[in-house]
Amino acid sequence: MDLETIMLIIGAVILIGFSGRMIYRWTRVPESLFLIIFGLILGPVTNFIDGSSLFELIPIVSAAALIAILIESGITFDISRLLGNVWFAVAFTLIIGVLTTLLVAGLLIFFLNWNPLYAMLLGLVSSGTTTVTAMALL
């Protein structure tokens, strides 16, 4: 793939991301949905980009995305709001974590006949909070 095509794709991703953010303000449709659709069109639908050629970039892109998410959430962080809601947040997190763990484990045990220990372990892993959901709650 030549340099012009790569720059065109990067520009299109930035434009779609920015436009998606503007659309999000009016419709509450997340901009990530537009980027996912664009990625599907470039990859599996049209085979314009071979997905296997991007595997070596995954660690770099994921680290950059995590840094951007954490910086954005740190800039908009309000400590007084956090201190006012800390007890509700702790209770909510514990309740949701327990319910998610039990739901996932129950489904795995009932439908797939999993070992209860493994089902609970996967339920615990699945109930964890990611930075994206934590930023949305803050």
Coordinates of C-alpha atoms in Angstrom, one line a residue:
M1 CA 0.0 0.0 0.0
D2 CA 1.5 3.4 -1.0
L3 CA 1.9 6.4 1.3
E4 CA -0.9 8.4 -0.4
T5 CA -3.4 5.6 0.3
I6 CA -2.3 5.3 4.0
M7 CA -2.6 9.1 4.5
L8 CA -6.0 9.1 2.8
I9 CA -7.2 6.4 5.2
I10 CA -5.9 8.2 8.2
G11 CA -7.5 11.4 7.1
A12 CA -10.8 9.6 6.5
V13 CA -10.7 8.0 10.0
I14 CA -10.0 11.4 11.6
L15 CA -12.8 13.0 9.6
I16 CA -15.3 10.2 10.4
G17 CA -14.3 10.4 14.1
F18 CA -14.8 14.1 14.2
S19 CA -18.1 14.0 12.2
G20 CA -19.3 11.2 14.5
R21 CA -18.5 13.3 17.6
M22 CA -20.6 16.1 16.1
I23 CA -23.5 13.8 15.2
Y24 CA -23.2 12.3 18.7
R25 CA -24.1 15.7 20.3
W26 CA -27.5 15.7 18.5
T27 CA -28.4 12.0 18.2
R28 CA -26.5 10.3 21.0
V29 CA -25.3 7.7 18.5
P30 CA -21.6 7.0 19.5
E31 CA -18.9 7.9 17.1
S32 CA -17.3 4.6 17.5
L33 CA -20.2 3.0 15.7
F34 CA -19.3 5.0 12.5
L35 CA -15.6 4.0 12.9
I36 CA -16.5 0.4 13.2
I37 CA -18.7 0.5 10.1
F38 CA -15.9 2.3 8.2
G39 CA -13.4 -0.4 9.4
L40 CA -15.8 -3.2 8.3
I41 CA -16.1 -1.6 4.9
L42 CA -12.4 -1.3 4.4
G43 CA -11.6 -4.8 5.7
P44 CA -14.0 -7.7 5.4
V45 CA -16.5 -6.1 3.0
T46 CA -14.2 -4.7 0.2
N47 CA -10.9 -6.4 1.2
F48 CA -9.2 -3.0 0.6
I49 CA -7.0 -3.6 3.6
D50 CA -5.7 -7.1 4.6
G51 CA -6.3 -7.4 8.4
S52 CA -3.4 -9.7 8.9
S53 CA -1.0 -6.9 7.8
L54 CA -2.2 -4.8 10.8
F55 CA -1.4 -7.3 13.5
E56 CA 2.0 -5.9 14.2
L57 CA 0.4 -2.5 14.9
I58 CA -2.1 -3.7 17.5
P59 CA 0.2 -3.1 20.6
I60 CA 1.1 0.4 19.4
V61 CA -2.4 1.5 18.5
S62 CA -3.9 0.0 21.7
A63 CA -1.4 1.7 23.9
A64 CA -2.0 5.0 22.1
A65 CA -5.8 4.6 22.5
L66 CA -5.5 3.9 26.2
I67 CA -3.2 6.9 26.7
A68 CA -5.7 9.1 24.8
I69 CA -8.7 7.8 26.8
L70 CA -6.9 8.3 30.1
I71 CA -5.7 11.8 29.3
E72 CA -9.1 12.9 28.2
S73 CA -10.7 11.5 31.3
G74 CA -8.0 13.1 33.5
I75 CA -8.6 16.5 31.9
T76 CA -12.3 16.4 32.5
F77 CA -12.0 14.8 36.0
D78 CA -13.9 16.6 38.8
I79 CA -12.6 15.4 42.2
S80 CA -15.5 17.1 44.2
R81 CA -18.1 15.3 42.1
L82 CA -16.2 12.0 42.8
L83 CA -16.1 12.6 46.5
G84 CA -19.8 13.3 46.6
N85 CA -20.8 10.1 44.8
V86 CA -18.1 7.7 46.1
W87 CA -20.4 5.6 48.3
F88 CA -23.0 5.2 45.6
A89 CA -20.3 4.3 43.1
V90 CA -18.8 1.6 45.3
A91 CA -22.2 0.0 46.1
F92 CA -23.2 0.2 42.4
T93 CA -19.9 -1.4 41.3
L94 CA -20.1 -4.2 43.8
I95 CA -23.7 -5.0 43.0
I96 CA -23.2 -5.0 39.2
G97 CA -20.0 -7.0 39.6
V98 CA -21.7 -9.7 41.6
L99 CA -24.8 -9.8 39.4
T100 CA -22.7 -10.0 36.2
T101 CA -20.6 -12.7 37.6
L102 CA -23.6 -14.8 38.7
L103 CA -25.4 -14.2 35.4
V104 CA -22.5 -15.2 33.2
A105 CA -21.6 -18.2 35.4
G106 CA -25.2 -19.3 35.5
L107 CA -25.6 -19.1 31.7
L108 CA -22.4 -21.0 31.2
I109 CA -23.3 -23.7 33.7
F110 CA -26.9 -24.1 32.5
F111 CA -26.4 -23.9 28.7
L112 CA -22.9 -25.2 28.2
N113 CA -22.4 -27.5 31.2
W114 CA -19.2 -25.7 32.3
N115 CA -17.4 -26.5 35.5
P116 CA -18.8 -24.1 38.1
L117 CA -15.3 -22.9 39.1
Y118 CA -14.4 -22.0 35.5
A119 CA -17.8 -20.4 34.9
M120 CA -17.4 -18.2 38.0
L121 CA -13.9 -17.3 36.9
L122 CA -15.1 -16.2 33.4
G123 CA -17.9 -14.4 35.1
L124 CA -15.5 -12.5 37.3
V125 CA -13.3 -11.6 34.3
S126 CA -16.4 -10.4 32.4
S127 CA -17.7 -8.2 35.2
G128 CA -14.6 -6.0 35.2
T129 CA -14.8 -2.3 34.4
T130 CA -13.0 -1.0 31.4
T131 CA -11.5 2.5 31.0
V132 CA -14.1 3.4 28.4
T133 CA -17.1 2.6 30.7
A134 CA -15.4 4.2 33.6
M135 CA -14.8 7.4 31.6
A136 CA -18.5 7.4 30.6
L137 CA -19.6 7.2 34.2
L138 CA -17.3 10.0 35.3

